[in-house]
Amino acid sequence: MTTKDSSKAMINVVDLVEAVREHPLYEHVSDENSLRILMRTHVFAVWDFQSLLKSLQRSLTCVDVPWLPTADAEARRFVNEIVLDEESDAAPEGGYLSHFELYMQAMTECGADTEPIETFVRQLRAGQTVDEALELPVLPRGVARFVGTTMDIARSSQVHRIAAAFSLGREEVIPLMFRRLVDRLVQVAPARWSKFHYYLLRHIGRDEEKHAPLSRQIVERLCGNEPRLWAEAEEAARVSLRARIALWDDVLDAIRQQRGQGV
C-alpha cells in the first residue's frame, strides 16, 4: 500500500468530500455576478489555508533563532516544498506571488468586492487579533465561523490534526461545470477573468501534482501506527469539511438573495 493510499484508508471522509464536490452552490454559480459573490467569501478560505500551512511549517521545521534541525527531515522537506509554491508561486506577468495575493489580484481584475478581506487584513496589520477582526460587520455571512474553526485547529499544539485539516479537510475538487464556466468567461472577457483562470490552473495543477500527495505523506508520518492519532486526525478533517459545507451554504444563500429567490 502506498503512502497516499494508506492515509486515505485510515481516514474516512469520503461522505463529506462528496458533499463538498456535489454541493448545489456550483449549480448556482452560473454567471459573472454569482462568481464574484463566491469570490468575496472564498478569499477568506484562501487566506486561512495559508495560516494552516504556516502553522504546519512552524511545527515541522525550525523558524527560530538559533536554528536547530527538527526530528523528521522528510516532513521538513515536504512542508517547505508546499510553502514555496503557496507563498511564492510564479506570477502571470513574471515575478512571484502567494496564491492569496494572486487571488486578490484576480478579484480586483474581475470587479469582485475586496472591501471585506482588505479591511480584515488591514485590522490584522494594525495589531488586532484574528478573533477581534472576525467581529467586523463588513465580513460576509459565515466567514467568522469558518475562519474561527480553521484557526482553532491551526493554533492547537496537535500537529497531526493540523496536517489532517490541511491535507484532507480542504478537499476542493473543482467540479467540471465550474471549470467550464471560468474557461468560457476567460474567452469572452479575458480582461476580467484571465487572472482567476490562471489561479485555478495553478491551484489545480500544484495540488494534484505535488501538494496532495506530499501533505498526505505528512499525515501518515505524524500518525504512524497510532490509532488514537489517526482518529484525532480524522476528526479534524471532518470538522474542517463540515465547516466548508456550511460556508458554501451561506454563499448559496447570498446568491439566492441577490437574485431575489429567498433562502
XYZ file of C-alpha atoms in Angstrom:
263
model
C 0.000 0.000 0.000
C 1.374 3.388 -0.946
C 1.658 6.275 1.471
C -1.181 8.097 -0.231
C -3.439 5.028 -0.183
C -2.618 4.353 3.455
C -3.600 7.797 4.696
C -6.824 7.706 2.702
C -7.661 4.265 4.046
C -7.149 5.220 7.676
C -9.094 8.496 7.490
C -12.638 8.100 6.231
C -14.016 11.411 4.975
C -15.473 10.208 1.668
C -19.025 11.209 2.580
C -18.064 14.800 3.387
C -15.715 15.138 0.413
C -18.583 14.103 -1.846
C -20.887 16.565 -0.090
C -18.423 19.355 -0.931
C -17.998 18.197 -4.529
C -21.746 17.866 -5.092
C -22.804 20.993 -3.220
C -25.679 22.801 -5.002
C -23.717 26.049 -4.842
C -21.875 25.093 -8.019
C -25.119 24.898 -9.983
C -25.924 28.479 -8.989
C -22.523 29.947 -9.837
C -23.503 30.363 -13.452
C -22.518 33.906 -14.427
C -20.059 36.668 -13.640
C -22.049 38.201 -10.810
C -22.586 34.946 -8.915
C -18.905 34.108 -9.319
C -17.977 37.477 -7.815
C -20.239 36.742 -4.828
C -18.467 33.418 -4.337
C -15.031 35.039 -4.549
C -15.970 37.683 -1.948
C -16.323 34.885 0.615
C -13.935 32.267 -0.752
C -10.930 34.582 -0.476
C -11.106 34.119 3.307
C -10.658 30.372 2.815
C -7.626 31.096 0.631
C -6.224 33.282 3.411
C -6.769 30.859 6.275
C -5.393 27.989 4.189
C -2.098 29.876 4.287
C -2.427 30.159 8.071
C -2.889 26.405 8.377
C 0.200 25.905 6.250
C 2.315 28.291 8.316
C 1.201 26.526 11.496
C 2.330 23.267 9.936
C 5.653 24.796 8.940
C 6.188 26.160 12.435
C 5.601 22.710 13.916
C 7.636 20.650 11.455
C 10.541 22.989 10.637
C 12.648 25.342 12.686
C 11.693 29.003 12.302
C 13.525 30.154 15.431
C 16.943 31.641 16.106
C 19.163 29.848 16.941
C 18.221 27.281 14.296
C 18.181 23.614 15.223
C 17.350 20.647 12.976
C 13.904 19.171 13.551
C 13.334 15.472 14.106
C 11.750 14.494 10.774
C 13.808 15.653 7.809
C 11.345 14.156 5.290
C 8.363 16.008 6.745
C 10.501 19.159 6.903
C 11.238 18.871 3.188
C 7.621 18.149 2.269
C 6.180 21.154 4.092
C 8.866 23.508 2.788
C 8.106 22.421 -0.784
C 4.441 23.263 -0.289
C 5.268 26.595 1.327
C 7.482 27.532 -1.616
C 4.622 27.094 -4.074
C 1.833 28.512 -1.934
C 3.750 31.551 -0.695
C 5.961 32.317 -3.707
C 4.433 30.860 -6.875
C 5.131 32.175 -10.356
C 3.002 35.234 -11.153
C 1.370 35.575 -14.585
C 3.337 38.723 -15.502
C 6.592 37.437 -14.047
C 7.963 37.517 -10.540
C 6.349 35.691 -7.641
C 3.185 35.919 -5.563
C 1.451 33.935 -2.893
C -1.753 32.249 -4.011
C -3.615 34.649 -1.716
C -2.092 37.701 -3.413
C -2.840 36.197 -6.822
C -6.436 35.621 -5.775
C -6.716 39.213 -4.595
C -5.433 40.460 -7.946
C -7.967 38.246 -9.695
C -10.746 39.757 -7.582
C -9.671 43.278 -8.491
C -9.447 42.399 -12.178
C -12.950 40.914 -12.346
C -14.598 43.535 -10.135
C -15.322 41.362 -7.094
C -15.795 43.110 -3.758
C -12.448 43.190 -1.951
C -13.500 45.514 0.867
C -14.214 42.753 3.429
C -10.899 40.924 3.010
C -8.898 44.151 2.715
C -10.481 45.509 5.897
C -9.813 42.217 7.678
C -6.133 42.142 6.675
C -5.729 45.828 7.468
C -7.021 45.256 11.000
C -4.611 42.364 11.486
C -1.718 44.545 10.344
C -2.856 47.198 12.828
C -2.485 44.733 15.680
C -5.939 43.241 16.113
C -6.160 39.545 16.854
C -7.892 37.269 14.384
C -10.757 36.834 16.830
C -11.187 40.605 17.069
C -11.024 41.086 13.309
C -13.631 38.359 12.785
C -16.146 40.565 14.599
C -16.043 43.148 11.789
C -19.587 43.761 10.500
C -18.319 44.021 6.913
C -17.435 40.314 6.742
C -19.679 38.085 4.606
C -22.038 35.784 6.431
C -20.393 32.565 7.591
C -16.806 33.796 7.352
C -16.318 34.280 11.104
C -17.500 30.757 11.862
C -15.432 29.196 9.082
C -12.188 31.038 9.809
C -12.693 30.552 13.552
C -12.876 26.789 13.024
C -9.686 26.819 10.976
C -7.809 28.970 13.462
C -8.827 26.755 16.394
C -7.090 23.879 14.652
C -4.129 25.953 13.408
C -3.431 27.306 16.889
C -3.604 23.917 18.567
C -0.475 22.045 19.568
C -1.659 18.871 17.827
C 0.304 18.871 14.617
C -1.335 15.665 13.324
C -4.722 17.434 13.479
C -3.311 20.484 11.717
C -1.855 18.293 8.963
C -5.124 16.403 8.521
C -7.155 19.614 8.299
C -4.681 20.958 5.742
C -4.487 17.784 3.698
C -7.840 16.041 3.948
C -10.115 18.732 5.350
C -9.651 21.122 2.449
C -10.636 18.841 -0.436
C -11.562 21.102 -3.349
C -12.005 19.068 -6.467
C -13.325 21.807 -8.736
C -16.457 20.481 -10.499
C -16.167 20.301 -14.259
C -19.135 22.629 -14.830
C -17.468 25.295 -12.685
C -14.205 24.981 -14.583
C -16.119 25.241 -17.865
C -17.770 28.453 -16.676
C -14.383 30.029 -15.961
C -12.996 28.712 -19.270
C -15.914 30.390 -21.057
C -15.580 33.650 -19.147
C -11.885 33.965 -19.904
C -12.696 33.568 -23.599
C -15.439 36.205 -23.710
C -13.945 38.610 -21.157
C -10.212 37.952 -20.803
C -9.560 41.390 -19.304
C -11.774 40.440 -16.343
C -11.105 36.738 -15.850
C -7.612 35.835 -17.047
C -6.012 36.044 -13.591
C -8.690 33.964 -11.921
C -8.327 31.408 -14.696
C -4.567 31.400 -14.089
C -5.145 30.999 -10.346
C -7.349 27.941 -10.893
C -4.823 26.366 -13.246
C -2.013 26.870 -10.722
C -4.148 25.712 -7.817
C -5.393 22.561 -9.543
C -2.045 21.726 -11.099
C 0.083 22.193 -7.989
C -2.423 20.466 -5.750
C -2.879 17.390 -7.907
C 0.771 17.034 -8.882
C 2.540 17.850 -5.616
C 0.641 19.207 -2.660
C -1.970 16.493 -2.195
C 0.492 13.568 -2.169
C 3.049 15.461 -0.060
C 0.505 16.550 2.537
C -0.905 13.044 2.816
C 2.587 11.702 3.409
C 2.982 14.229 6.216
C -0.221 12.946 7.848
C 0.997 9.364 7.647
C 4.399 10.208 9.102
C 2.783 12.051 12.011
C 0.160 9.419 12.817
C 2.307 6.344 12.205
C 0.773 3.241 13.765
C -1.135 5.062 16.490
C -4.917 4.505 16.196
C -5.610 7.401 18.574
C -3.685 9.840 16.380
C -5.468 8.609 13.251
C -8.836 9.016 14.964
C -7.992 12.564 16.047
C -6.722 13.385 12.566
C -9.957 12.132 11.023
C -11.995 14.201 13.461
C -10.079 17.361 12.490
C -10.574 16.650 8.789
C -14.295 16.104 9.297
C -14.646 19.309 11.310
C -12.935 21.236 8.508
C -15.073 19.702 5.786
C -18.288 20.392 7.683
C -17.154 23.997 8.063
C -16.615 24.226 4.286
C -20.092 22.838 3.612
C -21.618 25.399 5.992
C -19.669 28.175 4.262
C -20.926 27.047 0.863
C -24.474 27.056 2.277
C -24.014 30.698 3.241
C -22.620 31.653 -0.177
C -25.559 29.916 -1.857
C -27.971 31.887 0.330
C -26.201 35.130 -0.653
C -26.546 34.324 -4.365
C -30.225 33.452 -3.968
C -30.887 36.631 -2.015
C -29.146 38.712 -4.661
C -31.403 37.125 -7.270
C -34.485 37.660 -5.118
C -35.065 33.919 -4.743
C -35.092 33.869 -0.949
C -33.302 31.183 1.075
